[in-house]
Structures are given as structure tokens and as C-alpha cells.
mmCIF file of C-alpha atoms in Angstrom:
data_model
loop_
_atom_site.group_PDB
_atom_site.id
_atom_site.type_symbol
_atom_site.label_atom_id
_atom_site.label_comp_id
_atom_site.label_asym_id
_atom_site.label_seq_id
_atom_site.Cartn_x
_atom_site.Cartn_y
_atom_site.Cartn_z
ATOM 1 C CA UNK A 101 33.933 -28.027 109.549
ATOM 2 C CA UNK A 102 35.569 -25.544 111.714
ATOM 3 C CA UNK A 103 38.779 -26.163 113.596
ATOM 4 C CA UNK A 104 38.664 -24.637 117.191
ATOM 5 C CA UNK A 105 41.629 -23.771 119.067
ATOM 6 C CA UNK A 106 42.293 -22.189 122.601
ATOM 7 C CA UNK A 107 44.649 -19.764 124.055
ATOM 8 C CA UNK A 108 46.174 -19.794 127.572
ATOM 9 C CA UNK A 109 44.487 -16.321 127.945
ATOM 10 C CA UNK A 110 40.940 -18.087 127.338
ATOM 11 C CA UNK A 111 40.439 -16.810 123.776
ATOM 12 C CA UNK A 112 39.089 -19.198 121.229
ATOM 13 C CA UNK A 113 39.767 -19.216 117.427
ATOM 14 C CA UNK A 114 37.285 -21.071 115.191
ATOM 15 C CA UNK A 115 38.761 -21.566 111.797
ATOM 16 C CA UNK A 116 37.222 -21.979 108.424
ATOM 17 C CA UNK A 117 39.648 -21.755 105.427
ATOM 18 C CA UNK A 118 41.625 -18.658 106.242
ATOM 19 C CA UNK A 119 39.129 -16.853 108.267
ATOM 20 C CA UNK A 120 39.316 -16.847 111.924
ATOM 21 C CA UNK A 121 36.299 -16.064 114.324
ATOM 22 C CA UNK A 122 37.710 -15.034 117.688
ATOM 23 C CA UNK A 123 35.996 -14.494 121.048
ATOM 24 C CA UNK A 124 36.390 -15.695 124.609
ATOM 25 C CA UNK A 125 35.580 -19.127 126.188
ATOM 26 C CA UNK A 126 32.762 -20.183 128.167
ATOM 27 C CA UNK A 127 35.102 -20.687 130.978
ATOM 28 C CA UNK A 128 36.327 -16.847 130.734
ATOM 29 C CA UNK A 129 32.906 -15.426 130.566
ATOM 30 C CA UNK A 130 31.816 -17.553 133.631
ATOM 31 C CA UNK A 131 34.815 -16.233 135.560
ATOM 32 C CA UNK A 132 34.175 -12.635 134.322
ATOM 33 C CA UNK A 133 30.497 -12.580 135.434
ATOM 34 C CA UNK A 134 27.915 -10.535 133.723
ATOM 35 C CA UNK A 135 29.700 -8.629 130.736
ATOM 36 C CA UNK A 136 28.398 -5.053 130.688
ATOM 37 C CA UNK A 137 30.855 -3.494 127.956
ATOM 38 C CA UNK A 138 32.512 -4.640 125.048
ATOM 39 C CA UNK A 139 35.036 -2.505 122.993
ATOM 40 C CA UNK A 140 35.998 -3.945 119.541
ATOM 41 C CA UNK A 141 38.831 -2.953 117.056
ATOM 42 C CA UNK A 142 38.239 -1.186 113.773
ATOM 43 C CA UNK A 143 37.695 -3.293 110.707
ATOM 44 C CA UNK A 144 40.860 -3.181 108.603
ATOM 45 C CA UNK A 145 43.069 -3.207 111.790
ATOM 46 C CA UNK A 146 46.029 -5.532 111.654
ATOM 47 C CA UNK A 147 46.852 -7.450 114.740
ATOM 48 C CA UNK A 148 49.839 -9.459 115.710
ATOM 49 C CA UNK A 149 49.487 -12.553 117.876
ATOM 50 C CA UNK A 150 49.313 -11.238 121.452
ATOM 51 C CA UNK A 151 48.215 -7.761 120.599
ATOM 52 C CA UNK A 152 45.285 -6.335 122.551
ATOM 53 C CA UNK A 153 42.235 -6.986 120.339
ATOM 54 C CA UNK A 154 39.273 -5.856 122.443
ATOM 55 C CA UNK A 155 38.436 -4.954 125.895
ATOM 56 C CA UNK A 156 35.665 -6.693 128.017
ATOM 57 C CA UNK A 157 34.299 -5.044 131.237
ATOM 58 C CA UNK A 158 32.089 -7.096 133.617
ATOM 59 C CA UNK A 159 30.530 -6.553 136.862
ATOM 60 C CA UNK A 160 33.837 -8.196 138.435
ATOM 61 C CA UNK A 161 36.599 -6.614 136.244
ATOM 62 C CA UNK A 162 37.868 -5.245 132.977
ATOM 63 C CA UNK A 163 39.915 -7.521 130.953
ATOM 64 C CA UNK A 164 41.916 -7.293 127.712
ATOM 65 C CA UNK A 165 41.302 -9.791 124.934
ATOM 66 C CA UNK A 166 44.290 -10.644 122.984
ATOM 67 C CA UNK A 167 44.734 -11.709 119.425
ATOM 68 C CA UNK A 168 45.462 -15.344 119.504
ATOM 69 C CA UNK A 169 46.753 -15.171 116.006
ATOM 70 C CA UNK A 170 47.914 -12.580 113.716
ATOM 71 C CA UNK A 171 45.762 -11.025 110.802
ATOM 72 C CA UNK A 172 43.730 -8.393 109.608
ATOM 73 C CA UNK A 173 40.199 -7.690 111.046
ATOM 74 C CA UNK A 174 37.657 -8.150 108.359
ATOM 75 C CA UNK A 175 34.520 -8.177 110.480
ATOM 76 C CA UNK A 176 33.506 -6.986 114.038
ATOM 77 C CA UNK A 177 30.439 -8.243 115.999
ATOM 78 C CA UNK A 178 28.490 -4.872 115.673
ATOM 79 C CA UNK A 179 25.651 -6.069 118.048
ATOM 80 C CA UNK A 180 28.031 -6.609 121.008
ATOM 81 C CA UNK A 181 28.362 -3.127 122.011
ATOM 82 C CA UNK A 182 24.416 -2.792 122.381
ATOM 83 C CA UNK A 183 24.097 -6.164 123.648
ATOM 84 C CA UNK A 184 27.276 -7.188 125.599
ATOM 85 C CA UNK A 185 25.343 -9.832 127.698
ATOM 86 C CA UNK A 186 25.574 -12.009 124.479
ATOM 87 C CA UNK A 187 29.152 -12.923 125.487
ATOM 88 C CA UNK A 188 27.601 -14.629 128.609
ATOM 89 C CA UNK A 189 24.617 -16.193 126.910
ATOM 90 C CA UNK A 190 26.374 -17.704 123.817
ATOM 91 C CA UNK A 191 30.352 -17.115 123.964
ATOM 92 C CA UNK A 192 31.127 -19.576 121.229
ATOM 93 C CA UNK A 193 28.173 -18.519 118.902
ATOM 94 C CA UNK A 194 26.469 -15.287 118.887
ATOM 95 C CA UNK A 195 28.976 -13.804 121.193
ATOM 96 C CA UNK A 196 31.956 -13.920 118.884
ATOM 97 C CA UNK A 197 34.205 -10.692 118.909
ATOM 98 C CA UNK A 198 36.016 -10.374 115.486
ATOM 99 C CA UNK A 199 36.732 -12.288 112.355
ATOM 100 C CA UNK A 200 40.372 -12.016 111.046
ATOM 101 C CA UNK A 201 41.820 -13.084 107.709
ATOM 102 C CA UNK A 202 44.750 -15.341 109.124
ATOM 103 C CA UNK A 203 48.329 -14.026 108.276
ATOM 104 C CA UNK A 204 50.126 -17.129 109.485
ATOM 105 C CA UNK A 205 47.796 -20.262 109.900
ATOM 106 C CA UNK A 206 51.055 -22.115 111.422
ATOM 107 C CA UNK A 207 50.325 -20.138 114.547
ATOM 108 C CA UNK A 208 47.237 -22.359 115.076
ATOM 109 C CA UNK A 209 49.682 -25.339 116.034
ATOM 110 C CA UNK A 210 50.792 -23.441 118.965
ATOM 111 C CA UNK A 211 47.188 -23.186 120.245
ATOM 112 C CA UNK A 212 45.419 -25.820 122.427
ATOM 113 C CA UNK A 213 42.925 -28.164 121.242
ATOM 114 C CA UNK A 214 39.682 -28.782 123.063
ATOM 115 C CA UNK A 215 41.183 -31.551 125.376
ATOM 116 C CA UNK A 216 44.338 -29.565 126.150
ATOM 117 C CA UNK A 217 42.243 -26.482 126.923
ATOM 118 C CA UNK A 218 39.817 -28.684 129.349
ATOM 119 C CA UNK A 219 43.000 -29.768 131.058
ATOM 120 C CA UNK A 220 44.224 -26.213 131.308
ATOM 121 C CA UNK A 221 41.133 -25.098 133.079
ATOM 122 C CA UNK A 222 40.891 -28.114 135.200
ATOM 123 C CA UNK A 223 37.756 -29.402 133.674
#
């Protein structure tokens, strides 16, 4: 079963083994409005925690998506640039952005669990 953690910048990390699937939360997509463009990093790129991992543009604003953990990008969601609305429709499912091989699983301890994230957004 995957472990899901959340950043204060509204990214989520779903972890299975040493592979992290990263995207933005349902709250983030609802705040952005209709997503019209997604720019993803190249496979093989190494990201440190806090590095810009992707760019999302919506009808309201453009936003950076930051890497909530360090690692190497092993897969990108190649369907997102052609169907950015998937981020709105299924942010924690088909709307994922990248998969990374974790460099330091201990960084997950610094992220929020679901209850803490719910409190963070005032849910």
C-alpha cells in the first residue's frame, strides 16, 4: 500500500518502495482553476528537495511545482501536456506529474500526513 505525504506547497508524494509519484493536491487544482498547460522535467533529471520540478498554468495563474523530495526523475506523465485538464479531473490518480527514485527516504518524515495536511488547508 502506498504511503502518501503532502508538502506545504500543496504537492503530494505517493511512495511505493523507493519510487515516489508526485503531483499536486486536489486542493491545489481547485485553487488554480482549469489547468491549461503543464511543463514537465526530462527523464533522468536529478532534483533536490525544493527544486522546481514542473510548471502548471491555469486560467487564473502560472505556478511552479516543487520537488517535495530529492531524487531522479524516472518517468513523466507524457499524456499531461496533451490533456492538462486531467490534473483537474483526477489529481491524485491519472493527473500525476512525475515518478522519482527517492534519494533520501528520510525526507518523507518532514512532510505532512493526510490529517496534518487537512489541518493545513483548513479542511
